[in-house]
Amino acid sequence: MSTLLQVSGLRVQSGPRELLHGIDLRVERGERVGLIGESGSGKTLTLLALMGLLPEALRATGAARLDGEDRDLLTLGDRASARLRGRRVSMVFQEPMTALDPLLPVGRQVAEILTLHGFAGGARAARGRSVELLDGVGLPDPGAAARAYPHELSGGQRQRVMLAMAMANTPDLLLADEPTTALDVTVQRRVLDLMREQVARSGTSLVFVTHDLGIVADLCDRVVILRDGAVVEEGPLDRVFSAPQHPYTRSLLAVSALATDARGRLVTVVDLGSGTTGAVSTGAVSTGAGMTGAATAAAGTQATGAVPATTPADGSADAVVVTAPGRPAAPQPGPHEVLPDQAAPHVFNHLPGDAPLLAVAELRRTYVRPHRIGRATHVQAVRDVSFEVREGQRFGVVGESGSGKSTLLRLVTGLDQATAGSVRIGGREVVGTPERALGWLRRTAQIVFQDPMGSLDPRMRIAEVVTEPLRGVGADERRARAAEVLDAVGLPATALDRYPHQFSGGQRQRIAIARAVVTRPQLLVADEAVSSLDVSVRAQVLNLLSDLADEYGLTLLFVSHDLAVVRRTCDTVAVMNEGRIVECGPTDQVYEHPLHPYTAELVAAAPRLRAAGA
Amino acid sequence: MSATTSGPGTTSGRGTTSGRGTTSGGRPTTRRWNAPLLVGAVMVAAVVLIGLVSLVWTPHDPLVTDPLHRLQGPSPAHWLGTDGLGRDAASMLIAGTRVPLLVGLVAVLISLVLGVPFGIAAAMTRQGGAGLWLMRWNDVVQAFPALLLAMVLAAVRGPSTWTAMVALGIGAAPGFVRVTRAGTLQVLSREYALAARAAGRGPLYTAVRHVLPNVRSMLIVQASVGFALAVLAEAALSYLGLGTPPPTPSWGRMLQDAQAFLYVQPLLIVWPGVAIAWTVLGFNLLGDGLRDRLDPRLEAAA
Amino acid sequence: MLLTVLRRLGVFALTALVASVVVFVLLAVLPGDPARAQLGLDATPDQVAALRHQLGLDRSLPAQYVHWLGQLATGSLGISYSTRAPVGPEVLNAMQVSLLLVLAGMVVAALIALPTGLLAAVRQGRADGAALSAATQVGISVPSFLAGLLLVTVFAVRLHWLPSGGWVAPVDGVGGFLRHLVLPALALGLVRGAILSRYLRSALLDVQREDFMRTARAKGMTRWQALRRHGLRNALVPVVTVTGVELAGLLVGAVVIETVFVIPGLGSLLLRSVANRDLVEVQAVVMVVVLLVLALNLLVDLVYVLVDPRLRRAR
């Protein structure tokens, strides 16, 4: 192997502030390197600096040598670096929806990268070649795809187009910046497989930036861990994942795998980072063991039978559900069932003779997209869904985007009107009740949203935010309740008079949770509540939700696209696909013995650390 | 957005060097003052001050004619010379400050009062279809340019300051409707608006507690720009003889009077011209500066 | 595509119809009796009644509206109070003049806006970019009629290069037509050009922050190439959307400019009819202007659909 790229001492400055503090990075020919870090770690900046695409206000210093070029990549200047971009070094970006020019057919955009770098044969031939390239990335009917505009393609298809462009001139180095983060797991799996195949075929080296350790375990030979603009640890995948040297790497591995400590609580970065008490060291040890299994599997040695047993997932999942302290008697698990073939209505998670807290029956939501001329199109977001949730259950709903899971939540919480069916909470009907008459529902069921940025009004003080659901309560009591509930979510009373922007993402999500529990609801509905958080924060928020559920006796309805998170959080899970629940049952049973083919595909596609070798 | 400082008596322009760049993780650094804001505020303050002074003092009585000293150039007695009737140009210019300021203020207020509730209602009733009809109606009103409306109103009611204010206010309202509606739609698409509903709060609460505070900065910017447009339109109306009737001094009318003497005393079009441009520029810069300062693009506020 | 066009046409027709009601009501319901106003105070009630009948003012308002709509459709646009002749031909003549002026103004504006907007965006943050931006800021603060007066002072009064006013129709000599067109078109276009230039600049600055611009550069384009191949096209989309408002502004600006340069367009006609209190003529001119504004907006809408493939499918 010869070295393709040698970066040493890369620093990036924004005015007086230094964002990258001297990064060293080496990439061999044909090697696949994973660049791992949470938001703000500088992983994207590193790629942009190498591409010469840093925003104008930022300045890069240091050295970056690409084999075969005499000049330093960092000092090339726009024109010289443009000649390398797309020819020797290519890049695929995170957001497929906005990365393509919306006004041009994608075929022309692919042809452009050919002609830019002197494709022999002219424009017509370039266009023909672009159809071949689109065929190569597995787009059905590549001729039609070439004529399509970006908005006519799905996210996964657009990312395939991006990949076709990036690989068009068989570059020596492909830089990928979280290229699958915005995609569904099954689509992600296919795009990753395609990328691996393309890179392998043309001998291209890959630098893959991600926060997702599961993907890296699956794809890369070597990993580099970044934190706050500096390299924390670097080495071959096996070594780093099985014997991490740096405490941050250890904790990152632990929180990514949603590892738990002896008491069944999720390990958080704080626990591991401090590294002093006994409880912490048990966490680290058990995590280390789990990681060994995962990494061995990832390295290709198919550990049979032993792996599931040693991974922390199994033993500790039970611990969360059953042995958590202070928890009332766990509700009886429901049956494990799959959607019957006939369209006969089936009520999931139903136990005879039990009065459920939430009973959803034949719920349907059809959106009519009106055409002012011509026929309206009907979009069936939720199709005849029936299930029950008993008090004290933690009911998870997993599904990909468009599966109808978010619509289901909104119907249950009365934020959207069902087309047909019934939603009963505590025996009272939600469907068809005008919003004015839903006061009881607002006291019974509350919701936590995905985006901790968007769910708090930037112009409201925290005290006003968290007491918004309180009606008819005096000013003094409001403040007292606000302070109380903030304390419950682990925030100081000084937060009351601050504004949302003064808090981090994780803290904001705590505030959103505080708002949801301030009325002491029976049912807490969470819509992708941890999906936009960094993994290190994710564990803390999940612990908090679990604690609150115990303390307040909450029933959880937890929606997520992330199977691992649902597995950790919920005792029962329903899998949604195309507006229906296709399978439902106790979480472990569903994950380990999926009955429905879609569930099986979903579980297999998830690039979790555990699933890495599967 | 712009990095301009311009106009007489100011320092040269300096770029607000890519101030948009919200550095990752941190919140946007809002500067309290930027160059356009400062310059605009000073220019506007100067005009307002002169307008106030004119209430109690002008160098001469702006209405007194003096046929013996007509069309004179600047002199110690008449700083800016005299017009075709021998009136003191400086005094008329100073007294002429009041009408555009008054018209601008009232017109913007009318636009706000009409446009903001209308815009919020149009956004909030979008689902039910009523919002669509409200916007169709807005399109109809938008087809009547403010100046045209003012001319029609002047035709039927006779020219007056009131007709000008009302017509310009109504004519500019559709712009306020659009801005308010766009801002409201953004707010409503946020999860905090949904959270308010989940908290059992009604539409009125959402409009007052969530929408208004968040579209406020957009409206301030729009109001500043609307003020500039109203001053421009008022000048045009007065120039056409459809604004404030004589003898009340106004810059537009001064221009009309001066046109007759272009060959004799072209300086007479310079003074009111500079006054109009100065005022409009001041409000435009103020609007630009506020845009930078308040950044009405909601995401930055989060 | 066809559906989209048809739908926009339908909306246009509906809006125009509602606008016609507004114009009619605006001018018909207002106090004052046009017949009395025309005949003077010493007319007998019988004379007034006779004239009212002749003008159709004794009919119900809806009947008057329908009658007026009929006149609109046939192009007579009503019988003038002052000349007792159909106002249609006169209005159409004036409209041609005004449209020529608007078109010329638009050309000037585009010629100014494209290079200055592009340069101000590319050189943003540097001295020349800032200076350009400042210049356009001043440009939009000058009313077009003031620009007209200044142009007349310099090029007509001082230099005697061009006539200070008046109008020569193109059929009466292209040379004279152009000589009379230059100054008013410049006066109109300078200000509108400054506005458009600022729109273009900010649209370009916005576009440069788009992901696909980064993609374009990642493909091997220089900053400038990316701007030329992908940026400009995308920046034009928001610019096109404001062009409708801009054209309306141009039309109204023309109304004022015509007074400065004594051009017999819609503006001059409107001012004259306002002065004569000839409400039929006012009504006709206002309706034509409103229709033009709507038609220009329709045109812009359709161009918008052509430019942006996302809107092409009727949905």
Coordinates of C-alpha atoms in Angstrom, one line a residue, chain A residues 55-519:
Chain A
P55 CA -16.4 29.2 3.5
E56 CA -14.5 32.4 2.7
A57 CA -14.3 33.5 6.3
L58 CA -12.4 30.4 7.3
R59 CA -8.7 29.9 6.9
A60 CA -6.9 26.6 6.8
T61 CA -3.2 26.1 7.6
G62 CA -1.0 23.0 7.8
A63 CA -0.2 20.6 5.1
A64 CA -2.2 18.2 2.9
R65 CA -0.3 16.2 0.3
L66 CA -2.1 14.2 -2.3
D67 CA 0.1 11.6 -4.0
G68 CA 1.0 12.8 -7.5
E69 CA 0.5 16.4 -6.9
D70 CA 3.5 18.6 -6.1
R71 CA 1.5 21.3 -4.4
D72 CA -0.1 21.4 -1.0
L73 CA -3.9 21.0 -1.3
L74 CA -4.5 23.8 1.3
T75 CA -2.6 26.4 -0.7
L76 CA -3.8 25.6 -4.2
G77 CA -6.3 28.5 -4.8
D78 CA -9.7 28.1 -6.4
R79 CA -8.7 27.5 -10.0
A80 CA -6.0 24.9 -9.3
S81 CA -8.1 23.1 -6.7
A82 CA -11.1 23.1 -9.1
R83 CA -9.0 21.0 -11.5
L84 CA -8.6 18.4 -8.8
R85 CA -12.1 18.4 -7.6
G86 CA -14.3 15.9 -9.3
R87 CA -11.4 14.4 -11.1
R88 CA -9.0 13.1 -8.4
V89 CA -11.0 14.0 -5.3
S90 CA -14.8 13.8 -5.2
M91 CA -17.3 14.5 -2.5
V92 CA -20.8 13.3 -1.6
F93 CA -22.8 15.5 0.8
Q94 CA -25.2 14.8 3.5
E95 CA -28.4 16.4 2.3
P96 CA -29.6 14.8 -0.9
M97 CA -32.7 17.0 -1.2
T98 CA -30.7 20.2 -1.7
A99 CA -27.4 19.1 -3.2
L100 CA -28.6 19.0 -6.8
D101 CA -29.5 22.0 -8.9
P102 CA -33.3 22.0 -8.9
L103 CA -33.5 23.6 -12.3
L104 CA -31.6 21.1 -14.4
P105 CA -32.2 17.5 -15.4
V106 CA -30.0 15.2 -13.4
G107 CA -28.5 13.7 -16.6
R108 CA -27.1 17.1 -17.5
Q109 CA -25.7 17.5 -14.1
V110 CA -23.9 14.2 -14.4
A111 CA -22.6 15.0 -17.9
E112 CA -21.3 18.3 -16.6
I113 CA -18.7 16.7 -14.4
L114 CA -17.5 14.7 -17.4
T115 CA -17.1 17.7 -19.7
L116 CA -15.7 19.9 -17.0
H117 CA -12.7 17.6 -16.8
G118 CA -12.2 17.3 -20.6
F119 CA -14.3 14.2 -21.4
A120 CA -13.4 13.1 -24.9
G121 CA -16.2 12.9 -27.4
G122 CA -18.2 16.0 -26.7
A123 CA -21.5 16.8 -25.2
R124 CA -23.6 14.1 -26.8
A125 CA -21.2 11.3 -25.8
A126 CA -21.0 12.8 -22.3
R127 CA -24.8 12.6 -22.1
G128 CA -24.7 9.0 -23.2
R129 CA -22.1 8.2 -20.7
S130 CA -24.1 9.8 -18.0
V131 CA -27.0 7.4 -18.7
E132 CA -24.5 4.6 -18.3
L133 CA -23.3 6.0 -15.0
L134 CA -26.9 6.3 -13.7
D135 CA -27.4 2.7 -14.7
G136 CA -24.3 1.8 -12.8
V137 CA -25.7 3.2 -9.6
G138 CA -28.9 1.1 -10.0
L139 CA -31.4 3.7 -11.0
P140 CA -34.3 2.0 -12.7
D141 CA -34.9 3.2 -16.2
P142 CA -31.7 5.3 -16.3
G143 CA -32.7 7.0 -19.6
A144 CA -35.8 8.5 -18.0
A145 CA -33.9 9.2 -14.8
A146 CA -31.4 11.3 -16.8
R147 CA -34.2 13.5 -18.1
A148 CA -35.8 13.8 -14.6
Y149 CA -35.5 16.9 -12.4
P150 CA -34.2 16.4 -8.9
H151 CA -37.6 17.0 -7.3
E152 CA -38.9 14.0 -9.3
L153 CA -36.5 11.6 -7.5
S154 CA -36.6 10.3 -4.0
G155 CA -33.9 11.0 -1.5
G156 CA -32.2 7.7 -2.0
Q157 CA -32.3 8.1 -5.8
R158 CA -30.8 11.6 -5.5
Q159 CA -28.0 10.2 -3.4
R160 CA -27.4 7.6 -6.0
V161 CA -27.1 10.4 -8.6
M162 CA -24.6 12.2 -6.3
L163 CA -22.6 9.0 -6.1
A164 CA -22.7 8.6 -9.9
M165 CA -21.4 12.1 -10.3
A166 CA -18.7 11.7 -7.6
M167 CA -17.5 8.4 -9.2
A168 CA -17.8 9.6 -12.8
N169 CA -14.1 10.3 -13.3
T170 CA -13.0 7.4 -11.1
P171 CA -11.4 9.6 -8.5
D172 CA -8.5 8.5 -6.3
L173 CA -10.3 9.7 -3.2
L174 CA -13.9 9.9 -2.3
L175 CA -15.0 12.1 0.6
A176 CA -18.4 11.2 2.0
D177 CA -20.0 13.6 4.5
E178 CA -22.8 11.7 6.3
P179 CA -24.2 10.7 2.9
T180 CA -26.9 8.4 4.4
T181 CA -27.9 10.2 7.5
A182 CA -31.0 11.7 5.9
L183 CA -32.1 8.3 4.5
D184 CA -34.3 5.6 5.9
V185 CA -32.4 2.5 7.2
T186 CA -33.4 0.2 4.3
V187 CA -32.4 2.8 1.8
Q188 CA -29.2 3.6 3.7
R189 CA -28.3 0.0 3.6
R190 CA -28.6 -0.2 -0.2
V191 CA -26.7 3.1 -0.8
L192 CA -23.9 2.0 1.5
D193 CA -23.6 -1.4 -0.3
L194 CA -23.5 0.5 -3.6
M195 CA -20.9 2.8 -2.3
R196 CA -18.7 0.0 -1.1
E197 CA -19.0 -1.8 -4.3
Q198 CA -18.2 1.3 -6.5
V199 CA -15.2 2.2 -4.4
A200 CA -13.9 -1.3 -4.4
R201 CA -14.3 -1.7 -8.1
S202 CA -12.3 1.5 -9.0
G203 CA -9.8 1.2 -6.2
T204 CA -10.8 4.5 -4.8
S205 CA -9.9 5.4 -1.3
L206 CA -12.8 6.5 0.9
V207 CA -13.0 8.9 3.8
F208 CA -16.4 8.4 5.4
V209 CA -17.6 11.1 7.9
T210 CA -20.3 10.0 10.2
H211 CA -21.6 10.1 13.8
D212 CA -22.9 6.5 13.4
L213 CA -20.4 3.9 14.6
G214 CA -22.5 1.1 13.2
I215 CA -22.0 2.3 9.7
V216 CA -18.2 2.6 10.2
A217 CA -18.0 -0.9 11.7
D218 CA -19.6 -2.1 8.6
L219 CA -17.7 -0.2 6.0
C220 CA -14.3 1.0 7.1
D221 CA -10.8 -0.5 7.7
R222 CA -9.5 2.2 9.9
V223 CA -11.2 4.8 12.1
V224 CA -10.3 8.3 13.3
I225 CA -12.2 9.7 16.3
L226 CA -12.6 13.5 16.4
R227 CA -13.7 15.6 19.3
D228 CA -13.9 19.4 19.4
G229 CA -11.6 19.8 16.4
A230 CA -8.9 17.4 17.5
V231 CA -8.1 13.7 16.8
V232 CA -8.8 11.8 20.0
E233 CA -7.9 8.3 18.8
E234 CA -6.9 6.7 15.6
G235 CA -6.2 3.1 14.5
P236 CA -7.5 0.0 12.8
L237 CA -11.2 -0.6 13.3
D238 CA -10.7 -3.9 15.2
R239 CA -8.3 -2.4 17.7
V240 CA -10.2 0.8 18.3
F241 CA -13.6 -0.9 18.7
S242 CA -12.3 -3.8 20.8
A243 CA -9.7 -2.0 22.9
P244 CA -10.4 1.7 22.9
Q245 CA -7.6 3.7 24.5
H246 CA -9.2 7.1 25.1
P247 CA -12.0 7.5 27.6
Y248 CA -14.0 9.5 25.0
T249 CA -13.8 6.6 22.5
R250 CA -14.9 4.2 25.2
S251 CA -17.9 6.3 26.1
L252 CA -18.8 7.0 22.5
L253 CA -18.8 3.3 21.9
A254 CA -20.9 2.7 25.0
V255 CA -23.5 5.4 24.3
S256 CA -23.7 4.4 20.6
A257 CA -24.5 0.8 21.6
L258 CA -26.9 2.1 24.2
A259 CA -25.0 0.1 26.8
T260 CA -26.3 -0.1 30.3
D261 CA -24.7 -0.2 33.7
A262 CA -25.3 -2.6 36.5
R263 CA -28.5 -0.9 37.5
G264 CA -30.0 -1.1 34.1
R265 CA -29.5 2.5 33.3
L266 CA -28.0 3.7 30.0
V267 CA -24.4 4.6 30.3
T268 CA -23.8 8.3 29.6
V269 CA -20.7 10.1 28.6
V270 CA -20.4 11.9 32.0
D271 CA -20.3 8.6 33.8
L272 CA -17.4 7.3 31.7
G273 CA -15.6 10.6 31.2
S274 CA -15.0 11.1 34.9
G275 CA -13.9 7.5 35.4
T276 CA -13.7 7.5 39.2
T277 CA -16.4 5.6 40.9
G278 CA -17.1 1.9 41.0
A279 CA -20.4 2.1 39.2
V280 CA -18.6 3.8 36.3
S281 CA -16.0 1.2 36.0
T282 CA -18.5 -1.6 35.9
G283 CA -20.2 0.2 33.1
A284 CA -16.9 0.5 31.2
V285 CA -16.0 -3.1 31.8
S286 CA -19.4 -4.5 30.6
T287 CA -19.3 -2.1 27.7
G288 CA -15.8 -3.2 26.8
A289 CA -16.9 -6.8 26.7
G290 CA -19.9 -6.0 24.6
M291 CA -17.8 -4.0 22.2
T292 CA -15.4 -6.9 21.8
G293 CA -18.2 -9.0 20.5
A294 CA -19.4 -6.3 18.2
A295 CA -16.0 -5.6 16.8
T296 CA -15.1 -9.2 16.3
A297 CA -18.3 -9.6 14.4
A298 CA -17.5 -6.5 12.4
A299 CA -14.1 -7.8 11.5
G300 CA -15.7 -10.7 9.8
T301 CA -15.1 -13.5 12.3
Q302 CA -18.6 -14.7 12.4
A303 CA -19.1 -15.4 16.1
T304 CA -22.0 -17.8 16.2
G305 CA -24.3 -18.0 19.2
A306 CA -21.9 -16.3 21.6
V307 CA -22.4 -12.8 20.3
P308 CA -26.0 -12.2 21.2
A309 CA -25.3 -13.6 24.7
T310 CA -22.4 -11.2 25.4
T311 CA -23.7 -8.1 23.9
P312 CA -25.1 -5.8 26.5
A313 CA -28.4 -5.5 24.7
D314 CA -30.0 -8.6 25.9
G315 CA -29.3 -8.9 29.5
S316 CA -29.7 -5.3 30.3
A317 CA -32.8 -4.7 28.2
D318 CA -34.6 -6.9 30.7
A319 CA -33.0 -5.0 33.5
V320 CA -34.5 -1.8 32.2
V321 CA -38.0 -3.2 32.0
V322 CA -38.2 -5.4 35.0
T323 CA -35.7 -4.5 37.7
A324 CA -35.5 -0.7 37.5
P325 CA -36.0 0.5 41.1
G326 CA -39.2 2.1 42.2
R327 CA -41.1 0.8 39.2
P328 CA -44.7 -0.4 39.7
A329 CA -45.5 -3.9 38.8
A330 CA -44.8 -4.3 35.1
P331 CA -47.9 -4.7 33.0
Q332 CA -48.5 -8.0 31.5
P333 CA -47.0 -8.3 28.0
G334 CA -49.3 -8.5 25.1
P335 CA -49.3 -11.2 22.4
H336 CA -46.8 -11.2 19.5
E337 CA -48.9 -10.9 16.3
V338 CA -48.5 -10.1 12.7
L339 CA -51.0 -8.4 10.4
P340 CA -53.3 -11.1 9.0
D341 CA -53.4 -11.5 5.3
Q342 CA -57.1 -10.8 5.0
A343 CA -58.1 -7.2 5.5
A344 CA -60.0 -8.2 8.6
P345 CA -59.5 -5.7 11.3
H346 CA -57.1 -6.9 14.0
V347 CA -56.5 -5.2 17.3
F348 CA -52.8 -5.4 18.3
N349 CA -51.6 -5.7 21.8
H350 CA -55.0 -6.7 23.1
L351 CA -55.5 -8.7 26.2
P352 CA -59.0 -9.9 26.9
G353 CA -60.7 -8.5 30.0
D354 CA -58.2 -5.6 30.4
A355 CA -59.3 -1.9 30.1
P356 CA -56.6 -0.2 28.1
L357 CA -55.6 3.4 28.7
L358 CA -55.4 4.0 24.9
A359 CA -57.6 2.2 22.5
V360 CA -57.2 2.9 18.8
A361 CA -59.8 1.2 16.5
E362 CA -59.8 1.1 12.7
L363 CA -58.1 4.5 12.6
R364 CA -57.8 6.0 9.2
R365 CA -56.4 9.2 7.9
T366 CA -56.7 10.0 4.2
Y367 CA -55.2 13.3 2.9
V368 CA -56.9 14.7 -0.1
R369 CA -54.6 16.7 -2.2
P370 CA -56.9 18.8 -4.2
H371 CA -56.6 19.5 -7.9
R372 CA -58.4 22.6 -8.8
I373 CA -58.9 21.0 -12.2
G374 CA -59.0 17.3 -12.5
R375 CA -59.2 14.6 -9.9
A376 CA -58.0 14.9 -6.4
T377 CA -55.3 12.4 -5.2
H378 CA -55.9 10.6 -2.0
V379 CA -53.0 9.8 0.2
Q380 CA -53.7 7.2 2.8
A381 CA -51.4 8.1 5.6
V382 CA -52.9 5.8 8.2
R383 CA -54.9 2.7 7.1
D384 CA -57.3 1.1 9.5
V385 CA -54.9 0.8 12.5
S386 CA -56.1 -0.8 15.7
F387 CA -54.1 -1.3 18.8
E388 CA -54.3 -0.9 22.6
V389 CA -51.9 0.4 25.1
R390 CA -52.4 -0.5 28.8
E391 CA -51.5 1.7 31.7
G392 CA -47.8 1.6 32.5
Q393 CA -46.8 0.1 29.2
R394 CA -44.0 1.6 27.1
F395 CA -45.2 1.2 23.6
G396 CA -42.9 1.9 20.8
V397 CA -43.8 2.5 17.1
V398 CA -41.1 2.0 14.6
G399 CA -41.2 2.7 10.9
E400 CA -39.5 4.6 8.1
S401 CA -40.4 8.0 6.8
G402 CA -43.9 7.9 5.2
S403 CA -45.0 4.9 7.2
G404 CA -47.6 7.0 8.9
K405 CA -46.2 6.9 12.4
S406 CA -46.1 10.6 13.0
T407 CA -49.6 11.0 11.6
L408 CA -50.7 8.3 14.0
L409 CA -49.3 10.3 16.9
R410 CA -51.0 13.5 15.8
L411 CA -54.3 11.7 15.6
V412 CA -53.9 10.2 19.0
T413 CA -53.1 13.6 20.5
G414 CA -56.0 15.3 18.7
L415 CA -53.7 17.5 16.6
D416 CA -55.1 16.1 13.4
Q417 CA -58.5 14.9 12.5
A418 CA -59.0 11.3 11.6
T419 CA -61.0 10.4 8.5
A420 CA -62.6 7.4 10.2
G421 CA -62.1 5.2 13.3
S422 CA -61.8 5.9 16.9
V423 CA -59.2 6.9 19.5
R424 CA -60.2 6.4 23.1
I425 CA -58.0 7.6 25.9
G426 CA -59.2 6.6 29.4
G427 CA -62.5 5.6 27.7
R428 CA -63.2 9.1 26.2
E429 CA -63.4 9.6 22.5
V430 CA -60.9 11.9 20.7
V431 CA -62.0 11.5 17.1
G432 CA -64.7 13.9 16.0
T433 CA -64.4 15.9 19.2
P434 CA -63.9 19.6 18.3
E435 CA -60.6 21.0 19.5
R436 CA -62.3 23.4 22.0
A437 CA -63.7 20.4 23.8
L438 CA -60.4 18.5 24.1
G439 CA -59.4 20.2 27.4
W440 CA -59.5 16.8 29.2
L441 CA -57.2 15.3 26.6
R442 CA -54.6 18.1 27.1
R443 CA -54.5 17.1 30.8
T444 CA -54.3 13.4 30.0
A445 CA -51.9 13.2 27.1
Q446 CA -48.9 15.4 26.3
I447 CA -46.4 15.2 23.5
V448 CA -42.7 15.7 23.1
F449 CA -41.5 16.6 19.6
Q450 CA -38.4 15.8 17.6
D451 CA -36.7 19.1 17.1
P452 CA -35.6 20.7 20.3
M453 CA -34.9 23.9 18.3
G454 CA -38.3 24.2 16.7
S455 CA -40.4 23.0 19.6
L456 CA -39.5 26.0 21.9
D457 CA -40.6 29.5 20.9
P458 CA -37.3 31.5 20.7
R459 CA -39.1 34.5 22.1
M460 CA -40.5 33.0 25.2
R461 CA -38.8 32.6 28.6
I462 CA -38.5 29.1 29.9
A463 CA -41.0 29.7 32.6
E464 CA -43.6 30.7 30.0
V465 CA -42.7 27.7 27.9
V466 CA -43.1 25.0 30.5
T467 CA -46.2 26.4 32.0
E468 CA -48.0 26.8 28.6
P469 CA -50.2 23.8 29.2
L470 CA -51.3 25.1 32.7
R471 CA -54.7 26.8 32.4
G472 CA -56.4 28.8 35.2
V473 CA -53.4 28.7 37.5
G474 CA -52.2 31.8 39.4
A475 CA -48.9 33.4 38.6
D476 CA -47.2 32.3 41.8
E477 CA -48.3 28.8 41.5
R478 CA -47.2 28.7 37.8
R479 CA -43.8 29.7 38.8
A480 CA -43.6 27.1 41.6
R481 CA -44.8 24.4 39.3
A482 CA -42.3 25.5 36.6
A483 CA -39.4 25.3 39.1
E484 CA -40.6 22.0 40.3
V485 CA -40.9 20.4 36.9
L486 CA -37.5 21.9 35.8
D487 CA -36.0 20.3 38.8
A488 CA -37.6 17.0 37.8
V489 CA -35.8 17.1 34.5
G490 CA -32.5 18.1 36.0
L491 CA -32.4 21.8 35.3
P492 CA -31.8 24.6 37.9
A493 CA -34.4 27.1 38.8
T494 CA -32.2 29.8 37.3
A495 CA -33.3 28.5 33.9
L496 CA -36.7 30.0 34.4
D497 CA -35.9 33.4 33.2
R498 CA -33.7 32.5 30.3
Y499 CA -34.5 32.0 26.7
P500 CA -34.3 28.7 24.7
H501 CA -31.2 29.8 22.7
Q502 CA -29.2 29.9 25.9
F503 CA -29.5 26.1 26.2
S504 CA -27.9 23.1 24.4
G505 CA -29.9 20.7 22.3
G506 CA -30.1 18.2 25.1
Q507 CA -31.2 20.8 27.6
R508 CA -33.8 22.1 25.3
Q509 CA -35.2 18.6 25.0
R510 CA -35.4 18.4 28.8
I511 CA -37.3 21.7 28.7
A512 CA -39.7 20.2 26.2
I513 CA -40.2 17.2 28.4
A514 CA -40.8 19.4 31.4
R515 CA -43.5 21.2 29.5
A516 CA -45.1 17.9 28.6
V517 CA -45.2 16.6 32.2
V518 CA -46.2 19.8 33.9
T519 CA -49.9 18.9 33.8

